CSV table of C-alpha atoms in Angstrom, one decimal:
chain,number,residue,atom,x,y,z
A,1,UNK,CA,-12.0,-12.3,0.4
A,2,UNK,CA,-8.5,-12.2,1.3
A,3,UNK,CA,-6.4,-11.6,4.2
A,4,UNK,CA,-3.0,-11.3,5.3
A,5,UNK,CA,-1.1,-11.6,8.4
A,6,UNK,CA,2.2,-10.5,9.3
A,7,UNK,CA,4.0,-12.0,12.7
A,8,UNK,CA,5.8,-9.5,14.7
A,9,UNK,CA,4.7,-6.4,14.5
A,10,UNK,CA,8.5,-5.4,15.7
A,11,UNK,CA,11.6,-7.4,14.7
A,12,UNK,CA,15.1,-6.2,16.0
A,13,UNK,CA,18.7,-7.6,14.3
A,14,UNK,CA,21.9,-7.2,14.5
A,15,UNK,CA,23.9,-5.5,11.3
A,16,UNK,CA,25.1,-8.3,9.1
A,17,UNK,CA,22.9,-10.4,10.7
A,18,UNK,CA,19.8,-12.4,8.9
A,19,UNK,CA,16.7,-10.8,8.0
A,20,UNK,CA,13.3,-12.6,8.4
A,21,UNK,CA,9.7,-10.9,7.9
A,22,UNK,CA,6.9,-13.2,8.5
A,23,UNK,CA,3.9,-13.5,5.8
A,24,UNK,CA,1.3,-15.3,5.5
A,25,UNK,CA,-2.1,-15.3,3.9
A,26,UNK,CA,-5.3,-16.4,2.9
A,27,UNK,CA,-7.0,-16.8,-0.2
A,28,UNK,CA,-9.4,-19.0,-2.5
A,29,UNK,CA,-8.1,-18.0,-5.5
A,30,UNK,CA,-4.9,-18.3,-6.9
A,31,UNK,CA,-3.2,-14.7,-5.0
A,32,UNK,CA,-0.2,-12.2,-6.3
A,33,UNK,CA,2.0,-11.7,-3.3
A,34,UNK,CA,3.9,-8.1,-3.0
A,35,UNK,CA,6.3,-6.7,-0.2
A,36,UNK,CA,6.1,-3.4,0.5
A,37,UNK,CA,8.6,-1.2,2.2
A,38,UNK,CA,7.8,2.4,3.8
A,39,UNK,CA,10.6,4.8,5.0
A,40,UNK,CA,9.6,7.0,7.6
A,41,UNK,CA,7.6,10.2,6.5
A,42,UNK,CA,7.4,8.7,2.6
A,43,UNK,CA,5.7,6.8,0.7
A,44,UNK,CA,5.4,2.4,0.1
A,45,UNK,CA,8.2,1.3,-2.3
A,46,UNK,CA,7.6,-2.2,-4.4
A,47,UNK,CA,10.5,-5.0,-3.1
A,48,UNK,CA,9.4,-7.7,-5.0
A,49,UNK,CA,6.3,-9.3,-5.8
A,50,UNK,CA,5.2,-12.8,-7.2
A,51,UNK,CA,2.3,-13.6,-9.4
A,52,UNK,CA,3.3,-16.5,-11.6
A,53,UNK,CA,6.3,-19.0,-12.3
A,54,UNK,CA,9.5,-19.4,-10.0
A,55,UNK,CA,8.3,-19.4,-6.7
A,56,UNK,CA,11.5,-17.7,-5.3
A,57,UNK,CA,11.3,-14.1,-6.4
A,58,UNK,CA,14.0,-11.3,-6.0
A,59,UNK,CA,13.8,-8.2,-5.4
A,60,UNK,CA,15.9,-4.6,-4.5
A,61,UNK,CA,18.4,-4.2,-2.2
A,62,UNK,CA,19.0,-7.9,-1.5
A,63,UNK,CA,15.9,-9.2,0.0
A,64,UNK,CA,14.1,-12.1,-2.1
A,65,UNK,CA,10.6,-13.9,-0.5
A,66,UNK,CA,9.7,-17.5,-1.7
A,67,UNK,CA,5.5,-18.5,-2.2
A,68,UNK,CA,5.1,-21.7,-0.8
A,69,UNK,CA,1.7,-22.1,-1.6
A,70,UNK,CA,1.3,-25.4,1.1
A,71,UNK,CA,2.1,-23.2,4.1
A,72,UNK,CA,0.2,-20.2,2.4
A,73,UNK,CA,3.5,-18.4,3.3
A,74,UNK,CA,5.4,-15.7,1.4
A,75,UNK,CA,8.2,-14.5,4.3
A,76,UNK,CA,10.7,-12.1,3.3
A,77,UNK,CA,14.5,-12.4,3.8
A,78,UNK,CA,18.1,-11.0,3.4
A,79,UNK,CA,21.3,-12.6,4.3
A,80,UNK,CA,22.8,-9.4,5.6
A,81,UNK,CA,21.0,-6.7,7.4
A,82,UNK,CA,22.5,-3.0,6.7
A,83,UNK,CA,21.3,-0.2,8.9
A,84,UNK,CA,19.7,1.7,6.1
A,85,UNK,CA,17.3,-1.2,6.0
A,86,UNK,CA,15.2,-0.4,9.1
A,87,UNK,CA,12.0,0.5,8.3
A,88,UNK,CA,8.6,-0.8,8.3
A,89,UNK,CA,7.9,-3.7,5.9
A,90,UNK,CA,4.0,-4.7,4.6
A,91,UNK,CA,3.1,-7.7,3.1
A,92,UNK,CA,0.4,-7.8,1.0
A,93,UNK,CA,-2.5,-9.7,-2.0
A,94,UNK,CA,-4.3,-9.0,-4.5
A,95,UNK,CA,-6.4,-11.4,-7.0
A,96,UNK,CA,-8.2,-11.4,-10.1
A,97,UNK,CA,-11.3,-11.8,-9.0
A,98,UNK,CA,-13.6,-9.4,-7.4
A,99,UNK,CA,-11.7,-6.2,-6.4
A,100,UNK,CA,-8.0,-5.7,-7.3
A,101,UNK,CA,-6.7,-3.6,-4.5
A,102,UNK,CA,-4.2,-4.7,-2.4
A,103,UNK,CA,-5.0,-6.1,0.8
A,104,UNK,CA,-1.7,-4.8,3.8
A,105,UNK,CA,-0.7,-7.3,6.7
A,106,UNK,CA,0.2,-4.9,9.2
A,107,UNK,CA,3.1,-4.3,9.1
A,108,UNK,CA,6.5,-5.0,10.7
A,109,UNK,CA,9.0,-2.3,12.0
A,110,UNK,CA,12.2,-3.7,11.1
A,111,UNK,CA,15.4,-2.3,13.7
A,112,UNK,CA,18.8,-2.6,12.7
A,113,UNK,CA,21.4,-2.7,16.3
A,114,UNK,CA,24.6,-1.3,15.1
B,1,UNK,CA,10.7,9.3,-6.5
B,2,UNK,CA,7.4,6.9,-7.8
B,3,UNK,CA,5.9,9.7,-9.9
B,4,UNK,CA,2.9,9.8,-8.4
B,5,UNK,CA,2.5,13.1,-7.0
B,6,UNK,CA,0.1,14.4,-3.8
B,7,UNK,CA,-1.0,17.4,-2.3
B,8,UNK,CA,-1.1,19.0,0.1
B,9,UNK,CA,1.8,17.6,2.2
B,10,UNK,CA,0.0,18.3,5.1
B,11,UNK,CA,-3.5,19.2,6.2
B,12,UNK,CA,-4.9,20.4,9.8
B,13,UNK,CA,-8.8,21.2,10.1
B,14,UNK,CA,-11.5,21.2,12.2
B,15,UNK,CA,-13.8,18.8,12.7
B,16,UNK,CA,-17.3,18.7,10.6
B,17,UNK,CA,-15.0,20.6,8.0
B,18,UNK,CA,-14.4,19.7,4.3
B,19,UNK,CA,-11.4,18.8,2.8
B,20,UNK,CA,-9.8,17.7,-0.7
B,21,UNK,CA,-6.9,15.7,-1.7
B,22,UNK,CA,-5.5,15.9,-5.0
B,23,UNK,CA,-3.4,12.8,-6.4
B,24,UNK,CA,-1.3,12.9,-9.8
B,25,UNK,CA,-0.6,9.5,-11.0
B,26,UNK,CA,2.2,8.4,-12.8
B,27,UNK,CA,2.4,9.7,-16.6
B,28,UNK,CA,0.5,7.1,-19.1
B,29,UNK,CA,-1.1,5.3,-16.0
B,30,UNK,CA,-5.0,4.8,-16.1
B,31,UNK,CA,-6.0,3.4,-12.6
B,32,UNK,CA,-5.5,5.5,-9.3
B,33,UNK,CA,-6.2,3.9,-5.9
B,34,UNK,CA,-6.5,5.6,-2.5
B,35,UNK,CA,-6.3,4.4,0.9
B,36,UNK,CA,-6.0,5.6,4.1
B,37,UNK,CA,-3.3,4.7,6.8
B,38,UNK,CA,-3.8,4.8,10.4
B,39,UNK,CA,-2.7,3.5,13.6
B,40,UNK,CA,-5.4,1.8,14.3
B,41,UNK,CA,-7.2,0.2,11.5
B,42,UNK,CA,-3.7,0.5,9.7
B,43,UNK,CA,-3.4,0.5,5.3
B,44,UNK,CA,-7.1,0.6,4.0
B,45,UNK,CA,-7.9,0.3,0.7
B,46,UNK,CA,-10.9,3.0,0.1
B,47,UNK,CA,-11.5,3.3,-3.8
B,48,UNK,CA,-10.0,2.6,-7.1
B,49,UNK,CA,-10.3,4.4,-10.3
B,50,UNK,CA,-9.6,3.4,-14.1
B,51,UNK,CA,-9.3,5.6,-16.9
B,52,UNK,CA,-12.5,8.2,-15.1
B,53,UNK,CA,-14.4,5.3,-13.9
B,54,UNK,CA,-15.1,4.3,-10.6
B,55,UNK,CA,-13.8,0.3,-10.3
B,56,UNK,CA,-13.9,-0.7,-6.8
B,57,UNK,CA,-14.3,0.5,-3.6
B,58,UNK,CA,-13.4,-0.6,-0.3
B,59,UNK,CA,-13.8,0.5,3.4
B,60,UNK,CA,-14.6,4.0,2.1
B,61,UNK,CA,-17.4,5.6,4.3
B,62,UNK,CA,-20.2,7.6,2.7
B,63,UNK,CA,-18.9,10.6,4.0
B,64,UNK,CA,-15.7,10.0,1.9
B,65,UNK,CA,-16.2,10.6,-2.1
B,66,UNK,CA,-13.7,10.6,-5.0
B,67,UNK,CA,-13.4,11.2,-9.1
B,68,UNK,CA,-11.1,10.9,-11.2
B,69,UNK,CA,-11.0,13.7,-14.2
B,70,UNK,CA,-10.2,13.5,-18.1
B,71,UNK,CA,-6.6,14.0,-17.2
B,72,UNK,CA,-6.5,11.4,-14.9
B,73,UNK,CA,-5.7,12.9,-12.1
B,74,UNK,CA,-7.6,12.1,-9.1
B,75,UNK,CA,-9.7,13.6,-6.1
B,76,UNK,CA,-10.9,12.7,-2.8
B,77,UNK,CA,-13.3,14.5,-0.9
B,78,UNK,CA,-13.7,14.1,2.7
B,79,UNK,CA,-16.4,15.6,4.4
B,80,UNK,CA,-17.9,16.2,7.7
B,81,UNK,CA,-14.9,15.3,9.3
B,82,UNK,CA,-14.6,13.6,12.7
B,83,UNK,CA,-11.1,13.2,14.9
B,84,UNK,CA,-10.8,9.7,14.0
B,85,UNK,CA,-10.6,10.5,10.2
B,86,UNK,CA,-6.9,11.8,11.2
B,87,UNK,CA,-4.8,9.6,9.2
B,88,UNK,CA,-2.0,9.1,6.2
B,89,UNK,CA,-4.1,9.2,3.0
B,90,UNK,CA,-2.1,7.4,-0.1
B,91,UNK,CA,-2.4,7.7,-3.5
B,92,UNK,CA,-1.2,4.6,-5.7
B,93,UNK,CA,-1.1,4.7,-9.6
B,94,UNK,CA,-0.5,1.6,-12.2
B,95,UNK,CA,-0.4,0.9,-15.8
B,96,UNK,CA,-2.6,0.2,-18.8
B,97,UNK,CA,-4.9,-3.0,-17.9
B,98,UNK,CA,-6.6,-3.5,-14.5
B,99,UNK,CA,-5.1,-7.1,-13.5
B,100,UNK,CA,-4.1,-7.4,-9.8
B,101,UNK,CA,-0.7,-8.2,-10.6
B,102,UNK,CA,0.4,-4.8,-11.3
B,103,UNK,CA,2.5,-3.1,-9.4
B,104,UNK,CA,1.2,-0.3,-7.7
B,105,UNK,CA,3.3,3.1,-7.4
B,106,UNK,CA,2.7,5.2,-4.1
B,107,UNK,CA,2.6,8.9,-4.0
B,108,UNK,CA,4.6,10.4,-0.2
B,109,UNK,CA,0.8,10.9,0.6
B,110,UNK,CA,-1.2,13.5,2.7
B,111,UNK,CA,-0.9,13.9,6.7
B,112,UNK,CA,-4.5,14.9,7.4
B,113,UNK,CA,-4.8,16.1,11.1
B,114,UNK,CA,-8.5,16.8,12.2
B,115,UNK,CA,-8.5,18.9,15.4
């Protein structure tokens, strides 16, 4: 089975600062890494997600995560934090083998100080 | 907007009531997944379902039932309802093929208050 853990369940930046959500998991299988974000009252929106090849993946809005697959890490960052990016952030794995679903870390509430 | 379509918005009911959720998935997609958001056991994967089947199921309790008709679109049936199934149920569609590296689309999902 797989798991994920986020640390810091609340992270607070300055605008323009750097952005850094913590990820990391566990699996015995090769995993596919995702990063979800949720808006409040809506639904998850994909960022990015890595499942094969280059290791540093890019997503929307100017966040990208890297897999480093010897720390069992997959933390997300953006160079510049804008206010409309506060929101809460979930990390999250699937595999091909046994179910497919995702598994969620859970969660970090990004704030962006003015 | 992900295409993925739920309703109702919102849902308020008593407890040992029965309720249904309806999930549209995204045009041309063949798996739906549900799962349940809440504050304390946070997002939950409860079932999946590909092209009418059922394919996996997670912490769903066996109060909690779903199916997914010819048209795809999907139901979940929650019954017997206690205060602690109050929660943020989501809907998630994805494409043709059932690898886990699909993304996933997310419906704005249902608010189910149980009073």
């Amino acid at each position: 089975a797989q798991s994920v853990t986020q640390l810091g369940s609340h992270v607070s930046v300055s605008e323009g600062a750097l952005v850094l959500l913590r990820c990391n998991y566990s699996s015995s299988v090769p995993p596919y890494l995702f990063w979800y974000v949720q808006y409040p009252n809506q639904g998850l929106q994909l960022l990015l997600k890595y499942t094969t090849g280059a290791t540093l993946v890019k997503g929307i809005n100017g966040f990208e995560a890297e897999f480093k697959k010897s720390e069992t890490s997959f933390h997300l960052t953006k160079p510049s934090a804008h206010m409309s990016d506060a929101a809460e952030y979930f990390c999250a794995v699937s595999t091909d083998t046994g179910r497919r679903a995702l598994t969620f870390g859970s969660g970090t509430r990004l704030q962006v100080q003015p | 907007d992900s295409g993925v379509t739920q309703t109702p918005k919102h849902l308020i009911t008593a407890t040992g009531q029965r309720v249904t959720l309806r999930c549209s998935p995204r045009s041309g997609d063949l798996s739906v997944y549900w799962y349940q958001q809440s504050l304390d056991q946070g997002l939950q994967f409860l079932i999946q379902y590909y092209n009418g089947e059922e394919r996996a199921k997670g912490n769903i309790l066996e109060r909690f039932s779903a199916q997914q008709f010819p048209d795809l679109h999907s139901e979940l049936n929650l019954s017997s309802l206690e205060l602690g199934d109050s929660a943020l149920y989501f809907c998630a569609s994805s494409g043709r093929g059932t690898g886990a590296n699909n993304e996933q689309f997310f419906g704005p999902g249902t608010r189910l208050t149980v009073l």
